[in-house]
Amino acid sequence: MSWKKSLQEMPLHIMLIPGVILTLIFSYVPIAGIVIAFQNFKPAKGIFESKWIGFENFEYMLNMPNFTSILWNTVFIAVLKIIAGLIVPIVAALLLNEVASAFFKRTVQTIIYFPHFLSWVILGGILIDILSPSSGLVNQFLGLFGFEPTFFLGDDRWFPYTLVISDTWKHFGYGTIVYLAALTGIDQSLYEAAVVDGADRWKQTLHVTLPGMMPIITLMTVLSLGNVLNAGFEQVFNLYSPMVYSTGDIIDTFVYRIGLIDAQYGVATAVGLFKSVISFGLIVLSNKLASTYAGYRVF
Amino acid sequence: MHKLSMGRKVFLVVNYTLLFFAALACILPLINVLAISFSAKAAAAAGYVKLWPVDFTLSSYQYALSKPEFLDGFFVSVERVALGFGVNMLLTVLTAYPLAKERTSFRTRHIYAWFFIVTMLFNGGLIPTYMTIKETGLLDSIWALVLPGAVPVFNVILLMNFFRNLPKEIEEAALIDGAGHWRILWQIFVPLSLPAIATVTLFTVVHHWNSWFDGLIYMNSPANYPLQSYLQTIIITPELNAVSGNELLDMNEVSDRTFKAAQVFLASLPVLLLYPFLQKFFMKGLVMGSVKG
């Protein structure tokens, strides 16, 4: 009785119609628009009239003098962020787990999650102020220990690290949620058994807690692989300036400048596509690794 | 009560101290900016303000709230949050419910699921997306900020997993009693999923309130900027905007610094107010939606 089953499924199809239509227009049409990466795109002519030029935009991209440094900046910043973004939340979760006072634990959690919910515009405003070399709180504090004022956001040696630290600061509290959840899932009888065997808290952490967290740590590590070319557009865009382009300019900010500011649509789309294809490959790879090593399939 | 060993005591003291400073590090910058916003111009400029206002004054707030650009931005943001929240929540619920079905009861489920997942893996990127918005004629309209992200796939997956963890028997019983899918969704699934819905609500509202880049590029006229886009132009890139320089020199009690601080605080106020109410749900909602229990 297939028609009866189809009739039963009808409401489910109807529920999906609005979402499908909007996704088609706003996600799939832009994907089709990627063809302009292979065109000498002129907005006046549009996609159908613009001249096809094959891989010329990509050749142009690879021959740009600053392309290598932009690629390097992106990978460098992203990888440091990934590493810090894994370690700090794990440590925070382990430390929070040792806290007996429910009030203290809850208060700390509430406060450390909070920066995650503020925009990079707001945090940019705050960071520009507190990192200011003349009147900022951070330099005043470091001054107490005899450090010379540092222009964290205007010095190209410091800029990448300032990005990594502030990004970790914004997100580590939120990241601990995942690990705390994993900690609550560990079988309590394992701890009891460890105590019977004479293990102290440190040994318990080493032999029960960490192995218990291993699957989720592996999973998060593998999944972060897909972000190797995502150094964080919103953050960089709000904190960088021409002074730090040499170490702070990343693929996404570069696409914005050559695309929307200089109106080189074809080249900007080619650079964006280059990034998307590599990221897509990394995501597929990491999904495969996740299913092999963590027994978890995202898709 | 067994006695704690010496090492354990030392560890606990260090642990509490570390966590205390971690929390402090997350909140001090905000307190500093808040203190600056309430301080007099001279004290702020001289760097006297740490965590408590010096020469308390409300003039920066008066100035911010008297600026039409600030108020316009605020109302555009409120409109955006209201529209975006409505569209996002409706579509999240409507999309998550069919996708939560097993393939036996919804045979084309996997096709739809992949249709949405692809958009998480791959997108057109900045330029093609911009051109699509332009071609649809949405530039300069509030819908350019609402419709492109109408189906937040991450939230759909979260809610879908939550729906899947609900006991199957409830749905079966309802079906036997003659309830259709629509009734099951609105009268059973949605009320049972409040922690997940509260979580998604927080994400959606915060997302729309905090977004600034789409406002910046899709709005031709600065009068249509949402608050965060407006703040981006005056706080982050002041050289692009003539307002910050000369006009402020005429102000007696407000400096660029105190004025920016006041606006930063005002713009984070809604999140600050909403957060404690929904925060207690999101641990539960997020964990149940993501980690299969």
mmCIF file with all atom_site columns, C-alpha atoms in Angstrom, chain B residues 11 23 26 68 70 82 86 107 122 125 136 157-158 170 173 214 219 222 270 273 277 288:
data_model
loop_
_atom_site.group_PDB
_atom_site.id
_atom_site.type_symbol
_atom_site.label_atom_id
_atom_site.label_alt_id
_atom_site.label_comp_id
_atom_site.label_asym_id
_atom_site.label_entity_id
_atom_site.label_seq_id
_atom_site.pdbx_PDB_ins_code
_atom_site.Cartn_x
_atom_site.Cartn_y
_atom_site.Cartn_z
_atom_site.occupancy
_atom_site.B_iso_or_equiv
_atom_site.pdbx_formal_charge
_atom_site.auth_seq_id
_atom_site.auth_comp_id
_atom_site.auth_asym_id
_atom_site.auth_atom_id
_atom_site.pdbx_PDB_model_num
ATOM 1  C CA . PHE B 1 11  ? 46.057 21.230 45.093 1.00 0.00 ? 11  PHE B CA 1
ATOM 2  C CA . ALA B 1 23  ? 36.804 33.833 35.933 1.00 0.00 ? 23  ALA B CA 1
ATOM 3  C CA . CYS B 1 26  ? 36.778 36.829 31.747 1.00 0.00 ? 26  CYS B CA 1
ATOM 4  C CA . PRO B 1 68  ? 19.875 59.327 16.361 1.00 0.00 ? 68  PRO B CA 1
ATOM 5  C CA . PHE B 1 70  ? 22.583 54.897 17.898 1.00 0.00 ? 70  PHE B CA 1
ATOM 6  C CA . ALA B 1 82  ? 12.207 39.767 16.256 1.00 0.00 ? 82  ALA B CA 1
ATOM 7  C CA . GLY B 1 86  ? 10.412 34.135 14.363 1.00 0.00 ? 86  GLY B CA 1
ATOM 8  C CA . ARG B 1 107 ? 11.490 7.235  3.163  1.00 0.00 ? 107 ARG B CA 1
ATOM 9  C CA . PHE B 1 122 ? 30.259 23.955 1.348  1.00 0.00 ? 122 PHE B CA 1
ATOM 10 C CA . GLY B 1 125 ? 31.707 32.197 -0.362 1.00 0.00 ? 125 GLY B CA 1
ATOM 11 C CA . THR B 1 136 ? 17.081 38.934 -5.295 1.00 0.00 ? 136 THR B CA 1
ATOM 12 C CA . ILE B 1 157 ? 20.618 19.091 14.052 1.00 0.00 ? 157 ILE B CA 1
ATOM 13 C CA . LEU B 1 158 ? 20.608 19.957 17.746 1.00 0.00 ? 158 LEU B CA 1
ATOM 14 C CA . ILE B 1 170 ? 4.602  8.796  23.186 1.00 0.00 ? 170 ILE B CA 1
ATOM 15 C CA . ALA B 1 173 ? 0.376  6.317  21.408 1.00 0.00 ? 173 ALA B CA 1
ATOM 16 C CA . ASP B 1 214 ? 25.945 41.220 6.815  1.00 0.00 ? 214 ASP B CA 1
ATOM 17 C CA . MET B 1 219 ? 22.854 47.751 3.748  1.00 0.00 ? 219 MET B CA 1
ATOM 18 C CA . PRO B 1 222 ? 24.009 53.562 7.069  1.00 0.00 ? 222 PRO B CA 1
ATOM 19 C CA . PRO B 1 270 ? 20.471 42.779 26.057 1.00 0.00 ? 270 PRO B CA 1
ATOM 20 C CA . LEU B 1 273 ? 20.068 40.454 30.587 1.00 0.00 ? 273 LEU B CA 1
ATOM 21 C CA . PHE B 1 277 ? 17.622 33.284 32.223 1.00 0.00 ? 277 PHE B CA 1
ATOM 22 C CA . MET B 1 288 ? 21.268 16.246 25.236 1.00 0.00 ? 288 MET B CA 1
#
